[in-house]
Coordinates of C-alpha atoms and ligand atoms in Angstrom, one line a residue:
M1 CA 154.9 57.0 134.0
K2 CA 154.7 59.6 131.3
V3 CA 151.6 58.0 129.8
I4 CA 149.9 57.8 133.1
S5 CA 150.6 61.4 134.0
T6 CA 149.3 62.4 130.5
I7 CA 146.1 60.5 131.1
G8 CA 145.8 62.1 134.5
A9 CA 146.2 65.5 133.0
V10 CA 143.6 64.8 130.3
L11 CA 141.2 63.5 132.9
T12 CA 141.7 66.7 134.9
V13 CA 141.0 68.8 131.9
V14 CA 137.9 66.7 131.1
A15 CA 136.7 67.1 134.7
A16 CA 137.3 70.8 134.6
I17 CA 135.2 71.1 131.4
A18 CA 132.5 68.7 132.6
A19 CA 131.9 70.3 136.0
P20 CA 130.4 73.7 135.1
A21 CA 128.4 72.0 132.3
S22 CA 126.8 69.4 134.7
A23 CA 125.9 72.2 137.2
Q24 CA 123.7 73.7 134.5
S25 CA 122.4 70.4 133.1
T26 CA 118.8 69.3 133.3
L27 CA 117.8 67.3 136.3
N28 CA 117.1 63.6 135.6
V29 CA 113.8 62.8 137.3
V30 CA 112.3 59.4 137.7
T31 CA 108.8 58.9 139.0
T32 CA 107.0 55.7 139.9
T33 CA 103.8 56.6 138.1
E34 CA 102.8 58.5 135.0
D35 CA 100.6 60.8 137.1
L36 CA 103.6 62.1 139.0
A37 CA 105.6 62.3 135.8
A38 CA 102.8 64.4 134.2
I39 CA 102.8 66.8 137.2
A40 CA 106.6 67.0 137.4
R41 CA 106.7 67.9 133.6
E42 CA 104.3 70.8 134.3
I43 CA 106.6 72.1 137.0
G44 CA 110.0 71.3 135.6
G45 CA 109.5 72.3 132.0
D46 CA 112.7 72.1 130.0
R47 CA 114.9 72.2 133.2
I48 CA 114.2 68.5 133.8
T49 CA 113.8 65.2 132.0
V50 CA 111.1 62.9 133.4
E51 CA 110.6 59.1 133.0
S52 CA 108.0 57.0 134.8
I53 CA 108.6 53.4 135.9
A54 CA 105.0 52.1 135.8
R55 CA 102.8 52.7 132.8
G56 CA 99.3 54.2 133.3
Y57 CA 97.5 51.1 132.2
Q58 CA 99.3 48.9 134.8
D59 CA 98.2 48.2 138.4
P60 CA 100.6 50.5 140.4
H61 CA 100.5 48.1 143.3
F62 CA 102.0 45.3 141.3
V63 CA 104.7 46.3 138.9
E64 CA 107.0 43.7 137.5
A65 CA 110.6 44.8 138.3
K66 CA 112.8 44.9 135.2
P67 CA 116.6 45.4 134.9
S68 CA 115.9 48.5 132.7
F69 CA 114.2 50.2 135.8
I70 CA 117.5 49.8 137.8
L71 CA 119.4 51.5 134.9
K72 CA 116.9 54.4 135.0
L73 CA 117.3 54.8 138.8
Q74 CA 121.1 54.6 138.6
K75 CA 121.1 57.8 136.5
A76 CA 118.4 59.7 138.5
D77 CA 119.0 62.9 140.4
L78 CA 115.5 62.7 141.9
L79 CA 113.0 59.9 142.5
I80 CA 109.4 60.9 143.1
A81 CA 107.1 58.2 144.7
V82 CA 103.4 58.1 145.5
G83 CA 104.1 56.6 148.9
R84 CA 101.6 55.3 151.5
E85 CA 103.0 51.8 150.6
L86 CA 101.6 51.9 147.0
E87 CA 104.9 50.8 145.6
V88 CA 106.1 48.8 148.6
G89 CA 105.9 45.5 146.7
W90 CA 108.4 46.5 144.0
L91 CA 110.2 49.9 144.5
P92 CA 112.4 49.3 147.6
A93 CA 114.4 46.5 145.9
L94 CA 114.9 48.5 142.7
V95 CA 116.1 51.6 144.6
Q96 CA 118.5 49.5 146.7
Q97 CA 119.8 47.7 143.6
S98 CA 120.4 51.0 141.8
R99 CA 123.1 51.8 144.5
N100 CA 122.3 55.4 143.8
S101 CA 122.9 57.2 147.1
K102 CA 121.1 60.3 145.9
I103 CA 117.7 58.7 145.7
Q104 CA 117.6 56.4 148.7
P105 CA 114.6 57.2 151.0
G106 CA 115.5 60.1 153.3
A107 CA 118.2 61.4 150.9
E108 CA 117.8 64.8 149.2
G109 CA 116.9 63.2 145.8
Y110 CA 113.9 61.2 147.2
L111 CA 110.4 62.8 147.3
D112 CA 107.4 61.1 148.8
A113 CA 104.6 63.0 147.1
S114 CA 102.0 62.0 149.8
A115 CA 103.6 64.0 152.5
R116 CA 101.2 67.0 152.4
V117 CA 98.1 65.7 150.6
R118 CA 94.7 64.8 152.0
I119 CA 94.6 61.0 152.6
L120 CA 91.3 59.1 152.9
D121 CA 90.4 55.7 154.2
I122 CA 92.9 55.7 157.0
P123 CA 92.3 52.3 158.8
T124 CA 90.9 52.6 162.3
G125 CA 91.7 49.1 163.5
Q126 CA 94.9 47.1 163.2
I127 CA 95.6 46.3 159.5
T128 CA 98.7 44.3 158.6
R129 CA 99.9 43.3 155.2
A130 CA 99.5 39.7 156.3
M131 CA 95.7 40.4 155.9
G132 CA 96.5 41.1 152.3
D133 CA 95.1 44.6 152.5
V134 CA 97.3 46.8 150.2
H135 CA 96.1 50.1 151.8
P136 CA 97.4 49.8 155.4
Q137 CA 98.4 53.5 155.5
G138 CA 95.3 54.9 154.0
N139 CA 94.2 55.3 150.4
P140 CA 97.3 55.8 148.2
H141 CA 95.2 56.8 145.1
Y142 CA 95.1 60.4 146.4
W143 CA 96.2 62.0 143.1
L144 CA 92.6 61.6 141.8
D145 CA 91.5 64.7 143.5
P146 CA 92.7 67.9 141.6
E147 CA 93.1 69.7 144.9
N148 CA 95.7 67.1 145.9
G149 CA 97.2 67.6 142.4
K150 CA 98.0 71.2 143.3
V151 CA 99.6 70.1 146.6
I152 CA 101.7 67.5 144.8
A153 CA 102.8 70.2 142.3
R154 CA 103.8 72.5 145.1
S155 CA 105.9 69.7 146.8
I156 CA 107.6 69.0 143.5
A157 CA 108.3 72.7 142.9
D158 CA 109.9 73.0 146.4
K159 CA 112.0 69.9 145.8
L160 CA 113.2 71.0 142.4
S161 CA 114.0 74.4 143.8
Q162 CA 116.0 72.7 146.6
L163 CA 118.1 70.8 144.0
R164 CA 118.3 73.8 141.5
P165 CA 118.1 77.0 143.6
N166 CA 118.9 79.2 140.6
D167 CA 115.7 78.0 138.9
R168 CA 113.4 78.6 141.9
A169 CA 111.4 81.5 140.4
G170 CA 110.7 79.5 137.2
F171 CA 109.5 76.4 139.2
D172 CA 107.3 78.6 141.4
Q173 CA 105.7 80.4 138.5
R174 CA 105.0 77.1 136.7
A175 CA 103.4 75.6 139.9
N176 CA 101.2 78.7 140.3
D177 CA 100.2 78.6 136.6
F178 CA 99.4 74.9 136.8
A179 CA 97.3 75.5 140.0
A180 CA 95.4 78.3 138.2
R181 CA 94.7 76.1 135.1
L182 CA 93.5 73.3 137.4
T183 CA 91.1 75.7 139.3
E184 CA 89.6 76.8 135.9
A185 CA 89.2 73.2 134.8
Q186 CA 87.7 72.2 138.1
K187 CA 84.9 74.7 137.6
R188 CA 84.1 73.0 134.3
W189 CA 84.2 69.5 135.8
M190 CA 82.1 70.4 138.8
A191 CA 79.4 71.9 136.5
Q192 CA 79.5 68.8 134.3
I193 CA 79.0 66.3 137.2
A194 CA 76.7 68.5 139.3
P195 CA 73.4 67.0 138.0
Y196 CA 74.6 63.6 139.2
K197 CA 75.6 64.5 142.7
G198 CA 75.1 61.7 145.1
T199 CA 74.9 59.0 142.4
K200 CA 75.6 55.6 144.0
V201 CA 78.4 53.5 142.3
V202 CA 80.5 50.4 142.9
T203 CA 84.1 50.3 142.0
Y204 CA 86.4 47.3 141.5
H205 CA 89.4 48.5 143.6
R206 CA 89.3 51.3 146.1
S207 CA 91.0 53.6 143.5
F208 CA 88.3 56.3 143.3
S209 CA 87.8 57.4 146.9
N210 CA 89.3 60.8 146.4
F211 CA 87.7 61.2 143.0
A212 CA 84.3 60.3 144.4
D213 CA 84.7 62.6 147.4
R214 CA 85.6 65.6 145.2
F215 CA 83.0 65.0 142.5
G216 CA 80.1 63.9 144.7
L217 CA 79.7 60.2 143.9
D218 CA 78.7 57.8 146.6
V219 CA 80.8 54.6 146.5
I220 CA 78.6 51.9 148.2
G221 CA 80.8 48.9 147.7
Y222 CA 83.7 47.2 145.9
V223 CA 84.1 44.2 143.7
E224 CA 87.2 43.3 145.8
P225 CA 86.4 42.2 149.3
R226 CA 89.4 44.1 150.5
P227 CA 91.9 46.2 148.6
G228 CA 94.2 43.8 146.8
I229 CA 92.1 40.7 147.5
P230 CA 90.4 39.1 144.4
P231 CA 86.6 38.7 144.3
T232 CA 85.0 35.8 146.1
P233 CA 81.6 34.2 145.3
K234 CA 80.2 35.1 148.7
H235 CA 81.3 38.7 148.5
T236 CA 80.0 39.1 145.0
L237 CA 76.6 37.8 146.0
D238 CA 76.4 40.1 149.0
L239 CA 77.5 43.0 146.7
M240 CA 74.8 42.3 144.1
T241 CA 72.1 42.1 146.8
E242 CA 73.2 45.5 148.2
M243 CA 73.3 47.0 144.7
K244 CA 69.8 45.9 144.0
R245 CA 68.6 47.2 147.3
Q246 CA 70.2 50.6 146.7
N247 CA 69.4 50.6 142.9
V248 CA 73.1 51.0 141.9
K249 CA 73.4 51.3 138.1
L250 CA 77.2 51.8 137.6
V251 CA 80.3 49.7 138.2
L252 CA 83.6 51.4 137.6
V253 CA 86.6 49.1 136.7
E254 CA 90.2 50.0 136.5
P255 CA 91.7 48.9 133.1
Y256 CA 94.0 46.2 134.6
F257 CA 91.3 44.0 136.2
D258 CA 89.6 41.0 134.7
L259 CA 86.1 42.0 133.6
K260 CA 84.5 38.5 134.2
T261 CA 83.1 39.3 137.7
P262 CA 82.1 42.9 136.9
N263 CA 80.3 41.8 133.8
A264 CA 78.5 39.0 135.8
I265 CA 77.5 41.7 138.4
G266 CA 76.3 44.0 135.6
R267 CA 74.1 41.3 134.0
D268 CA 72.6 40.3 137.4
T269 CA 71.9 43.9 138.5
A270 CA 71.3 45.6 135.2
A271 CA 74.2 48.0 136.0
T272 CA 76.5 49.4 133.3
V273 CA 80.2 48.4 133.6
V274 CA 82.6 51.2 132.7
V275 CA 86.3 50.8 132.4
M276 CA 87.7 54.1 133.8
P277 CA 91.4 54.8 133.9
P278 CA 92.7 56.1 137.3
S279 CA 96.0 57.3 135.8
V280 CA 97.6 59.4 133.1
G281 CA 98.5 57.0 130.2
G282 CA 95.7 54.6 131.1
V283 CA 94.2 55.5 127.7
K284 CA 96.0 57.5 125.0
E285 CA 93.5 60.5 125.4
A286 CA 94.6 60.8 129.1
S287 CA 97.9 62.2 128.1
D288 CA 98.4 64.7 130.9
Y289 CA 97.0 65.3 134.4
I290 CA 94.2 67.7 133.3
K291 CA 93.3 65.5 130.3
L292 CA 92.9 62.5 132.7
F293 CA 90.0 64.3 134.5
D294 CA 88.6 65.5 131.2
Y295 CA 88.5 61.9 129.9
D296 CA 87.1 60.4 133.1
L297 CA 84.4 63.0 133.7
N298 CA 83.3 62.7 130.0
L299 CA 83.2 59.0 130.3
L300 CA 81.3 59.0 133.6
V301 CA 78.7 61.6 132.6
G302 CA 78.2 59.8 129.3
A303 CA 77.6 56.5 131.1
L304 CA 75.3 58.2 133.7
R305 CA 73.2 59.8 131.0
K306 CA 72.9 56.5 129.1
A307 CA 72.0 54.6 132.3
G308 CA 69.2 57.2 132.9
A309 CA 70.6 58.0 136.3
P310 CA 68.2 60.2 138.3
T311 CA 69.2 63.8 138.2
R312 CA 68.3 66.4 140.8
Ligands
ZN1 ZN1 95.1 50.6 145.8

């Protein structure tokens, strides 16, 4: 009995020491993608630690679940997801298996980053997952518009402030600073792409809807017949015919897709195939949110210049 009571006393002391320390400790944030991790890092600074589950060079729709992801989620105070069913194929099972009540959907430590952003490609008819379309709730690649990036940053600042009210002023200031830096960078990007406004392009997956909308590209078709459905010979033939009719000279491909079909399309239509990362971490130069746009716009403008795209 003596030993047990001593252990009890020791545990009480340990708990008493640990409690105030943990109230001040950094928040453990897990995000599904590197884009969200990059934005969370801008807002949280040294008040949080951030880890992403998916890597920027992976297809975020299809991430192989690993036991190490469950361990990350077990320790998380906050989980930030892209939402709009982007992660529906792999995240729910991981969150459930983590048994971490803090980060279950609807709990205080779960943030769906899509809540306040502008969503494109909302289906008008009835779309079910049985049709294989992986965008049944509109386009989940919304982070590729810097205006949406500002909204995501604001949502994260609000959520971090809710979890750490004492740090609210700092989070607010960092969100405002990030938005100001984005606005400055946007001026540069818009000037860079302005001569190519209205350029017609084809993309592999429907990843660049928000990007094209913001930067004035006209996406006239996709290598995939539907989002998530691999190319078919019939669709590829139709696409090549349409590309020739509209004189499309650029095919944008996300880094995780097979280049066989895009290259065949490029040969047949004399279009340039460009591998363009849609996420932070997709290439090493795209190491944060602003650098992702820097990289993609440089790549795009370089390719358009080489392809001799008509300028206005
Ligand atoms: Zn998608």
